[in-house]
């Protein structure tokens, strides 16, 4: 039995509220269970120096957690003068994931920065950030298209992510914190709406796993991502 009482293949409740902030070109508040992330997308008419003059666009991301996103207060990273290694790793992951669904030629020589700020954490913050980040990106690109700044849609395939793992010996979908903290195997699966893999992060956390168990987790991930993509499309319609 899962602590939440969910079935092994059951997602937490998912909600995506678009237009959550006034000023960003695209924004949403995504809630996956008790994990809540504010995602905003900002369009700039510039690109990093390494692609300047190439005609290619760029999508990047930044990630952070509010001090009381967790059950004890975390010190703001700004107070220490640098980002932690986990933060840097996650925001690079979000940027890589989102770029996988973008035609950078069609985007043109401009940059879209997706900011993901965790308001409340209960497991799966990076997955929620990627899933919500895509919606914010979708809304920002819609504005570019409406203004005629891009001719063809540069977003070729939705991108979403979900966690899966082995908890109490059973493969489970969408781990919350009580499961994540005790899982024998933990994995994050980032996929496109068409079912293509972008990235898989899997590790044993005290126990090993078999190829058959990995296949079971892949099947759960495909189910979860398909549900998330449906939620993305409904939110950004």
GROMACS .gro file of N, CA, C and O in nm, residues 121-224:
model
  416
  121UNK      N    1   0.732   2.188  -0.201
  121UNK     CA    2   0.794   2.066  -0.252
  121UNK      C    3   0.741   1.943  -0.179
  121UNK      O    4   0.736   1.940  -0.056
  122UNK      N    5   0.702   1.843  -0.256
  122UNK     CA    6   0.662   1.714  -0.199
  122UNK      C    7   0.700   1.602  -0.296
  122UNK      O    8   0.621   1.513  -0.326
  123UNK      N    9   0.821   1.612  -0.350
  123UNK     CA   10   0.870   1.512  -0.445
  123UNK      C   11   0.843   1.551  -0.588
  123UNK      O   12   0.738   1.607  -0.620
  124UNK      N   13   0.938   1.523  -0.677
  124UNK     CA   14   0.919   1.544  -0.820
  124UNK      C   15   0.923   1.688  -0.865
  124UNK      O   16   0.857   1.724  -0.962
  125UNK      N   17   1.003   1.772  -0.797
  125UNK     CA   18   1.004   1.914  -0.835
  125UNK      C   19   1.064   1.937  -0.973
  125UNK      O   20   1.017   2.023  -1.047
  126UNK      N   21   1.166   1.861  -1.010
  126UNK     CA   22   1.226   1.882  -1.142
  126UNK      C   23   1.130   1.836  -1.253
  126UNK      O   24   1.124   1.899  -1.358
  127UNK      N   25   1.058   1.729  -1.227
  127UNK     CA   26   0.961   1.681  -1.326
  127UNK      C   27   0.847   1.781  -1.343
  127UNK      O   28   0.804   1.810  -1.456
  128UNK      N   29   0.797   1.834  -1.231
  128UNK     CA   30   0.691   1.935  -1.239
  128UNK      C   31   0.741   2.060  -1.309
  128UNK      O   32   0.667   2.123  -1.386
  129UNK      N   33   0.867   2.097  -1.286
  129UNK     CA   34   0.924   2.216  -1.349
  129UNK      C   35   0.932   2.200  -1.501
  129UNK      O   36   0.902   2.294  -1.576
  130UNK      N   37   0.972   2.083  -1.546
  130UNK     CA   38   0.980   2.057  -1.690
  130UNK      C   39   0.840   2.060  -1.752
  130UNK      O   40   0.817   2.123  -1.855
  131UNK      N   41   0.746   1.994  -1.687
  131UNK     CA   42   0.610   1.984  -1.739
  131UNK      C   43   0.543   2.122  -1.743
  131UNK      O   44   0.483   2.162  -1.844
  132UNK      N   45   0.553   2.196  -1.633
  132UNK     CA   46   0.498   2.331  -1.631
  132UNK      C   47   0.577   2.428  -1.716
  132UNK      O   48   0.520   2.520  -1.778
  133UNK      N   49   0.708   2.409  -1.722
  133UNK     CA   50   0.792   2.495  -1.804
  133UNK      C   51   0.753   2.490  -1.950
  133UNK      O   52   0.757   2.591  -2.022
  134UNK      N   53   0.713   2.371  -1.996
  134UNK     CA   54   0.669   2.359  -2.135
  134UNK      C   55   0.543   2.439  -2.161
  134UNK      O   56   0.529   2.503  -2.266
  135UNK      N   57   0.451   2.441  -2.066
  135UNK     CA   58   0.328   2.518  -2.083
  135UNK      C   59   0.361   2.667  -2.090
  135UNK      O   60   0.308   2.739  -2.176
  136UNK      N   61   0.447   2.716  -2.001
  136UNK     CA   62   0.487   2.857  -2.007
  136UNK      C   63   0.554   2.889  -2.140
  136UNK      O   64   0.529   2.995  -2.200
  137UNK      N   65   0.638   2.798  -2.187
  137UNK     CA   66   0.704   2.816  -2.316
  137UNK      C   67   0.602   2.820  -2.430
  137UNK      O   68   0.609   2.904  -2.521
  138UNK      N   69   0.504   2.731  -2.424
  138UNK     CA   70   0.398   2.725  -2.525
  138UNK      C   71   0.322   2.859  -2.532
  138UNK      O   72   0.295   2.911  -2.641
  139UNK      N   73   0.289   2.913  -2.417
  139UNK     CA   74   0.214   3.039  -2.413
  139UNK      C   75   0.297   3.155  -2.467
  139UNK      O   76   0.245   3.243  -2.537
  140UNK      N   77   0.427   3.156  -2.436
  140UNK     CA   78   0.514   3.263  -2.486
  140UNK      C   79   0.527   3.255  -2.638
  140UNK      O   80   0.522   3.357  -2.708
  141UNK      N   81   0.543   3.133  -2.689
  141UNK     CA   82   0.555   3.116  -2.834
  141UNK      C   83   0.424   3.153  -2.904
  141UNK      O   84   0.424   3.210  -3.014
  142UNK      N   85   0.311   3.124  -2.839
  142UNK     CA   86   0.182   3.165  -2.897
  142UNK      C   87   0.178   3.315  -2.920
  142UNK      O   88   0.124   3.363  -3.021
  143UNK      N   89   0.235   3.392  -2.828
  143UNK     CA   90   0.238   3.537  -2.845
  143UNK      C   91   0.327   3.578  -2.961
  143UNK      O   92   0.295   3.670  -3.037
  144UNK      N   93   0.440   3.509  -2.978
  144UNK     CA   94   0.527   3.537  -3.092
  144UNK      C   95   0.455   3.510  -3.224
  144UNK      O   96   0.466   3.588  -3.319
  145UNK      N   97   0.382   3.400  -3.228
  145UNK     CA   98   0.311   3.364  -3.350
  145UNK      C   99   0.196   3.461  -3.378
  145UNK      O  100   0.174   3.502  -3.492
  146UNK      N  101   0.126   3.501  -3.274
  146UNK     CA  102   0.014   3.594  -3.291
  146UNK      C  103   0.063   3.729  -3.343
  146UNK      O  104  -0.004   3.794  -3.424
  147UNK      N  105   0.181   3.770  -3.298
  147UNK     CA  106   0.239   3.897  -3.342
  147UNK      C  107   0.304   3.887  -3.479
  147UNK      O  108   0.346   3.989  -3.536
  148UNK      N  109   0.315   3.764  -3.531
  148UNK     CA  110   0.379   3.745  -3.661
  148UNK      C  111   0.530   3.747  -3.656
  148UNK      O  112   0.597   3.757  -3.760
  149UNK      N  113   0.586   3.734  -3.535
  149UNK     CA  114   0.732   3.736  -3.522
  149UNK      C  115   0.796   3.603  -3.561
  149UNK      O  116   0.917   3.599  -3.589
  150UNK      N  117   0.720   3.495  -3.557
  150UNK     CA  118   0.767   3.367  -3.611
  150UNK      C  119   0.663   3.318  -3.711
  150UNK      O  120   0.543   3.338  -3.693
  151UNK      N  121   0.710   3.256  -3.818
  151UNK     CA  122   0.622   3.215  -3.927
  151UNK      C  123   0.561   3.078  -3.901
  151UNK      O  124   0.441   3.057  -3.913
  152UNK      N  125   0.646   2.981  -3.864
  152UNK     CA  126   0.598   2.846  -3.836
  152UNK      C  127   0.621   2.813  -3.689
  152UNK      O  128   0.712   2.868  -3.625
  153UNK      N  129   0.539   2.727  -3.635
  153UNK     CA  130   0.544   2.695  -3.493
  153UNK      C  131   0.677   2.625  -3.459
  153UNK      O  132   0.706   2.516  -3.510
  154UNK      N  133   0.759   2.686  -3.373
  154UNK     CA  134   0.888   2.623  -3.339
  154UNK      C  135   0.877   2.510  -3.236
  154UNK      O  136   0.975   2.441  -3.211
  155UNK      N  137   0.759   2.493  -3.176
  155UNK     CA  138   0.743   2.385  -3.078
  155UNK      C  139   0.691   2.261  -3.149
  155UNK      O  140   0.573   2.252  -3.182
  156UNK      N  141   0.780   2.167  -3.171
  156UNK     CA  142   0.748   2.053  -3.257
  156UNK      C  143   0.684   1.937  -3.181
  156UNK      O  144   0.614   1.855  -3.242
  157UNK      N  145   0.707   1.927  -3.051
  157UNK     CA  146   0.654   1.814  -2.975
  157UNK      C  147   0.653   1.851  -2.828
  157UNK      O  148   0.755   1.900  -2.776
  158UNK      N  149   0.542   1.832  -2.757
  158UNK     CA  150   0.539   1.864  -2.614
  158UNK      C  151   0.644   1.784  -2.537
  158UNK      O  152   0.682   1.673  -2.576
  159UNK      N  153   0.688   1.840  -2.427
  159UNK     CA  154   0.786   1.775  -2.340
  159UNK      C  155   0.728   1.769  -2.199
  159UNK      O  156   0.677   1.869  -2.148
  160UNK      N  157   0.735   1.653  -2.137
  160UNK     CA  158   0.687   1.637  -1.999
  160UNK      C  159   0.777   1.536  -1.928
  160UNK      O  160   0.851   1.461  -1.993
  161UNK      N  161   0.768   1.534  -1.796
  161UNK     CA  162   0.854   1.445  -1.718
  161UNK      C  163   0.778   1.391  -1.597
  161UNK      O  164   0.691   1.459  -1.541
  162UNK      N  165   0.815   1.270  -1.559
  162UNK     CA  166   0.751   1.208  -1.443
  162UNK      C  167   0.853   1.119  -1.372
  162UNK      O  168   0.947   1.068  -1.435
  163UNK      N  169   0.834   1.102  -1.243
  163UNK     CA  170   0.921   1.012  -1.167
  163UNK      C  171   0.854   0.876  -1.150
  163UNK      O  172   0.731   0.866  -1.142
  164UNK      N  173   0.937   0.774  -1.148
  164UNK     CA  174   0.891   0.638  -1.120
  164UNK      C  175   0.997   0.572  -1.033
  164UNK      O  176   1.115   0.610  -1.036
  165UNK      N  177   0.957   0.471  -0.956
  165UNK     CA  178   1.056   0.406  -0.873
  165UNK      C  179   1.006   0.275  -0.818
  165UNK      O  180   0.891   0.233  -0.842
  166UNK      N  181   1.094   0.209  -0.742
  166UNK     CA  182   1.059   0.086  -0.672
  166UNK      C  183   1.041   0.121  -0.525
  166UNK      O  184   1.137   0.159  -0.456
  167UNK      N  185   0.917   0.113  -0.479
  167UNK     CA  186   0.885   0.145  -0.339
  167UNK      C  187   0.825   0.021  -0.274
  167UNK      O  188   0.729  -0.036  -0.327
  168UNK      N  189   0.881  -0.018  -0.162
  168UNK     CA  190   0.835  -0.139  -0.091
  168UNK      C  191   0.828  -0.259  -0.185
  168UNK      O  192   0.736  -0.340  -0.178
  169UNK      N  193   0.926  -0.266  -0.277
  169UNK     CA  194   0.936  -0.378  -0.369
  169UNK      C  195   0.845  -0.372  -0.489
  169UNK      O  196   0.846  -0.463  -0.572
  170UNK      N  197   0.767  -0.264  -0.502
  170UNK     CA  198   0.670  -0.252  -0.611
  170UNK      C  199   0.704  -0.133  -0.702
  170UNK      O  200   0.745  -0.028  -0.652
  171UNK      N  201   0.687  -0.148  -0.834
  171UNK     CA  202   0.708  -0.033  -0.923
  171UNK      C  203   0.591   0.064  -0.911
  171UNK      O  204   0.474   0.023  -0.915
  172UNK      N  205   0.622   0.192  -0.888
  172UNK     CA  206   0.516   0.292  -0.866
  172UNK      C  207   0.541   0.414  -0.955
  172UNK      O  208   0.654   0.447  -0.991
  173UNK      N  209   0.431   0.481  -0.988
  173UNK     CA  210   0.433   0.600  -1.073
  173UNK      C  211   0.420   0.725  -0.987
  173UNK      O  212   0.338   0.729  -0.894
  174UNK      N  213   0.500   0.828  -1.019
  174UNK     CA  214   0.486   0.961  -0.961
  174UNK      C  215   0.506   0.959  -0.810
  174UNK      O  216   0.412   0.973  -0.731
  175UNK      N  217   0.631   0.945  -0.768
  175UNK     CA  218   0.664   0.935  -0.627
  175UNK      C  219   0.643   1.069  -0.555
  175UNK      O  220   0.688   1.173  -0.603
  176UNK      N  221   0.575   1.064  -0.441
  176UNK     CA  222   0.571   1.181  -0.353
  176UNK      C  223   0.689   1.169  -0.255
  176UNK      O  224   0.765   1.072  -0.259
  177UNK      N  225   0.704   1.268  -0.167
  177UNK     CA  226   0.823   1.269  -0.083
  177UNK      C  227   0.836   1.146   0.008
  177UNK      O  228   0.945   1.088   0.018
  178UNK      N  229   0.729   1.103   0.077
  178UNK     CA  230   0.745   0.984   0.161
  178UNK      C  231   0.795   0.862   0.084
  178UNK      O  232   0.873   0.782   0.136
  179UNK      N  233   0.751   0.848  -0.042
  179UNK     CA  234   0.798   0.736  -0.124
  179UNK      C  235   0.941   0.761  -0.173
  179UNK      O  236   1.027   0.673  -0.170
  180UNK      N  237   0.965   0.882  -0.219
  180UNK     CA  238   1.096   0.917  -0.274
  180UNK      C  239   1.206   0.899  -0.170
  180UNK      O  240   1.317   0.853  -0.202
  181UNK      N  241   1.176   0.933  -0.045
  181UNK     CA  242   1.277   0.926   0.059
  181UNK      C  243   1.309   0.783   0.102
  181UNK      O  244   1.412   0.759   0.164
  182UNK      N  245   1.223   0.688   0.066
  182UNK     CA  246   1.244   0.549   0.105
  182UNK      C  247   1.253   0.453  -0.014
  182UNK      O  248   1.263   0.333   0.004
  183UNK      N  249   1.249   0.506  -0.136
  183UNK     CA  250   1.249   0.421  -0.255
  183UNK      C  251   1.380   0.346  -0.268
  183UNK      O  252   1.488   0.401  -0.246
  184UNK      N  253   1.371   0.219  -0.308
  184UNK     CA  254   1.491   0.142  -0.335
  184UNK      C  255   1.553   0.178  -0.468
  184UNK      O  256   1.674   0.167  -0.487
  185UNK      N  257   1.469   0.222  -0.561
  185UNK     CA  258   1.513   0.267  -0.694
  185UNK      C  259   1.433   0.392  -0.728
  185UNK      O  260   1.312   0.397  -0.706
  186UNK      N  261   1.501   0.491  -0.781
  186UNK     CA  262   1.436   0.619  -0.813
  186UNK      C  263   1.476   0.659  -0.954
  186UNK      O  264   1.593   0.649  -0.992
  187UNK      N  265   1.379   0.703  -1.033
  187UNK     CA  266   1.409   0.743  -1.170
  187UNK      C  267   1.324   0.860  -1.215
  187UNK      O  268   1.209   0.876  -1.173
  188UNK      N  269   1.381   0.944  -1.301
  188UNK     CA  270   1.309   1.052  -1.367
  188UNK      C  271   1.309   1.026  -1.517
  188UNK      O  272   1.415   1.000  -1.576
  189UNK      N  273   1.192   1.033  -1.577
  189UNK     CA  274   1.177   1.001  -1.719
  189UNK      C  275   1.124   1.125  -1.792
  189UNK      O  276   1.016   1.174  -1.760
  190UNK      N  277   1.201   1.174  -1.887
  190UNK     CA  278   1.162   1.292  -1.964
  190UNK      C  279   1.134   1.247  -2.107
  190UNK      O  280   1.220   1.184  -2.171
  191UNK      N  281   1.014   1.277  -2.155
  191UNK     CA  282   0.971   1.225  -2.284
  191UNK      C  283   0.897   1.332  -2.363
  191UNK      O  284   0.852   1.432  -2.308
  192UNK      N  285   0.883   1.307  -2.492
  192UNK     CA  286   0.802   1.392  -2.577
  192UNK      C  287   0.659   1.339  -2.583
  192UNK      O  288   0.632   1.225  -2.544
  193UNK      N  289   0.570   1.422  -2.634
  193UNK     CA  290   0.432   1.380  -2.647
  193UNK      C  291   0.414   1.262  -2.740
  193UNK      O  292   0.317   1.186  -2.727
  194UNK      N  293   0.507   1.244  -2.833
  194UNK     CA  294   0.500   1.131  -2.926
  194UNK      C  295   0.566   1.006  -2.870
  194UNK      O  296   0.577   0.905  -2.939
  195UNK      N  297   0.611   1.013  -2.744
  195UNK     CA  298   0.664   0.894  -2.678
  195UNK      C  299   0.813   0.873  -2.692
  195UNK      O  300   0.865   0.769  -2.651
  196UNK      N  301   0.885   0.970  -2.749
  196UNK     CA  302   1.031   0.959  -2.762
  196UNK      C  303   1.099   0.999  -2.632
  196UNK      O  304   1.055   1.091  -2.562
  197UNK      N  305   1.207   0.930  -2.600
  197UNK     CA  306   1.282   0.960  -2.478
  197UNK      C  307   1.377   1.077  -2.499
  197UNK      O  308   1.444   1.086  -2.603
  198UNK      N  309   1.382   1.166  -2.401
  198UNK     CA  310   1.480   1.274  -2.401
  198UNK      C  311   1.591   1.244  -2.302
  198UNK      O  312   1.709   1.256  -2.334
  199UNK      N  313   1.553   1.203  -2.184
  199UNK     CA  314   1.653   1.172  -2.083
  199UNK      C  315   1.591   1.080  -1.978
  199UNK      O  316   1.473   1.095  -1.943
  200UNK      N  317   1.672   0.988  -1.929
  200UNK     CA  318   1.631   0.899  -1.820
  200UNK      C  319   1.739   0.905  -1.713
  200UNK      O  320   1.857   0.885  -1.742
  201UNK      N  321   1.698   0.936  -1.591
  201UNK     CA  322   1.790   0.936  -1.478
  201UNK      C  323   1.743   0.828  -1.381
  201UNK      O  324   1.636   0.842  -1.322
  202UNK      N  325   1.819   0.721  -1.367
  202UNK     CA  326   1.779   0.613  -1.278
  202UNK      C  327   1.896   0.574  -1.188
  202UNK      O  328   2.010   0.567  -1.233
  203UNK      N  329   1.864   0.549  -1.064
  203UNK     CA  330   1.969   0.505  -0.972
  203UNK      C  331   1.910   0.417  -0.864
  203UNK      O  332   1.795   0.435  -0.823
  204UNK      N  333   1.992   0.322  -0.819
  204UNK     CA  334   1.955   0.238  -0.705
  204UNK      C  335   1.985   0.314  -0.577
  204UNK      O  336   2.091   0.376  -0.564
  205UNK      N  337   1.890   0.313  -0.486
  205UNK     CA  338   1.906   0.384  -0.358
  205UNK      C  339   1.906   0.282  -0.245
  205UNK      O  340   1.820   0.285  -0.157
  206UNK      N  341   2.000   0.191  -0.249
  206UNK     CA  342   2.007   0.090  -0.144
  206UNK      C  343   1.973  -0.050  -0.191
  206UNK      O  344   1.994  -0.147  -0.120
  207UNK      N  345   1.914  -0.060  -0.310
  207UNK     CA  346   1.888  -0.192  -0.368
  207UNK      C  347   1.911  -0.184  -0.517
  207UNK      O  348   1.910  -0.076  -0.576
  208UNK      N  349   1.933  -0.298  -0.580
  208UNK     CA  350   1.957  -0.301  -0.724
  208UNK      C  351   1.825  -0.332  -0.795
  208UNK      O  352   1.726  -0.367  -0.732
  209UNK      N  353   1.825  -0.317  -0.928
  209UNK     CA  354   1.702  -0.345  -1.003
  209UNK      C  355   1.736  -0.422  -1.129
  209UNK      O  356   1.848  -0.415  -1.181
  210UNK      N  357   1.637  -0.494  -1.177
  210UNK     CA  358   1.656  -0.580  -1.293
  210UNK      C  359   1.611  -0.510  -1.421
  210UNK      O  360   1.544  -0.406  -1.417
  211UNK      N  361   1.646  -0.570  -1.533
  211UNK     CA  362   1.600  -0.518  -1.663
  211UNK      C  363   1.447  -0.523  -1.669
  211UNK      O  364   1.383  -0.431  -1.721
  212UNK      N  365   1.387  -0.628  -1.616
  212UNK     CA  366   1.241  -0.641  -1.617
  212UNK      C  367   1.177  -0.528  -1.536
  212UNK      O  368   1.075  -0.471  -1.576
  213UNK      N  369   1.236  -0.494  -1.421
  213UNK     CA  370   1.183  -0.384  -1.340
  213UNK      C  371   1.199  -0.250  -1.412
  213UNK      O  372   1.110  -0.165  -1.406
  214UNK      N  373   1.310  -0.234  -1.480
  214UNK     CA  374   1.330  -0.111  -1.556
  214UNK      C  375   1.224  -0.097  -1.666
  214UNK      O  376   1.170   0.012  -1.690
  215UNK      N  377   1.193  -0.208  -1.731
  215UNK     CA  378   1.087  -0.205  -1.834
  215UNK      C  379   0.952  -0.171  -1.772
  215UNK      O  380   0.873  -0.097  -1.833
  216UNK      N  381   0.926  -0.221  -1.653
  216UNK     CA  382   0.800  -0.187  -1.584
  216UNK      C  383   0.793  -0.037  -1.555
  216UNK      O  384   0.688   0.026  -1.572
  217UNK      N  385   0.905   0.019  -1.512
  217UNK     CA  386   0.908   0.163  -1.483
  217UNK      C  387   0.890   0.245  -1.611
  217UNK      O  388   0.825   0.350  -1.609
  218UNK      N  389   0.947   0.197  -1.721
  218UNK     CA  390   0.929   0.266  -1.849
  218UNK      C  391   0.782   0.269  -1.888
  218UNK      O  392   0.731   0.372  -1.936
  219UNK      N  393   0.714   0.157  -1.869
  219UNK     CA  394   0.571   0.153  -1.903
  219UNK      C  395   0.490   0.249  -1.817
  219UNK      O  396   0.399   0.317  -1.866
  220UNK      N  397   0.524   0.255  -1.688
  220UNK     CA  398   0.456   0.350  -1.600
  220UNK      C  399   0.484   0.493  -1.645
  220UNK      O  400   0.394   0.579  -1.645
  221UNK      N  401   0.610   0.520  -1.681
  221UNK     CA  402   0.647   0.655  -1.724
  221UNK      C  403   0.571   0.696  -1.849
  221UNK      O  404   0.525   0.811  -1.861
  222UNK      N  405   0.556   0.605  -1.943
  222UNK     CA  406   0.482   0.635  -2.066
  222UNK      C  407   0.337   0.671  -2.033
  222UNK      O  408   0.281   0.765  -2.091
  223UNK      N  409   0.278   0.597  -1.940
  223UNK     CA  410   0.140   0.628  -1.899
  223UNK      C  411   0.133   0.766  -1.834
  223UNK      O  412   0.046   0.847  -1.865
  224UNK      N  413   0.225   0.792  -1.741
  224UNK     CA  414   0.224   0.919  -1.671
  224UNK      C  415   0.246   1.038  -1.764
  224UNK      O  416   0.176   1.139  -1.756
   0.00000   0.00000   0.00000
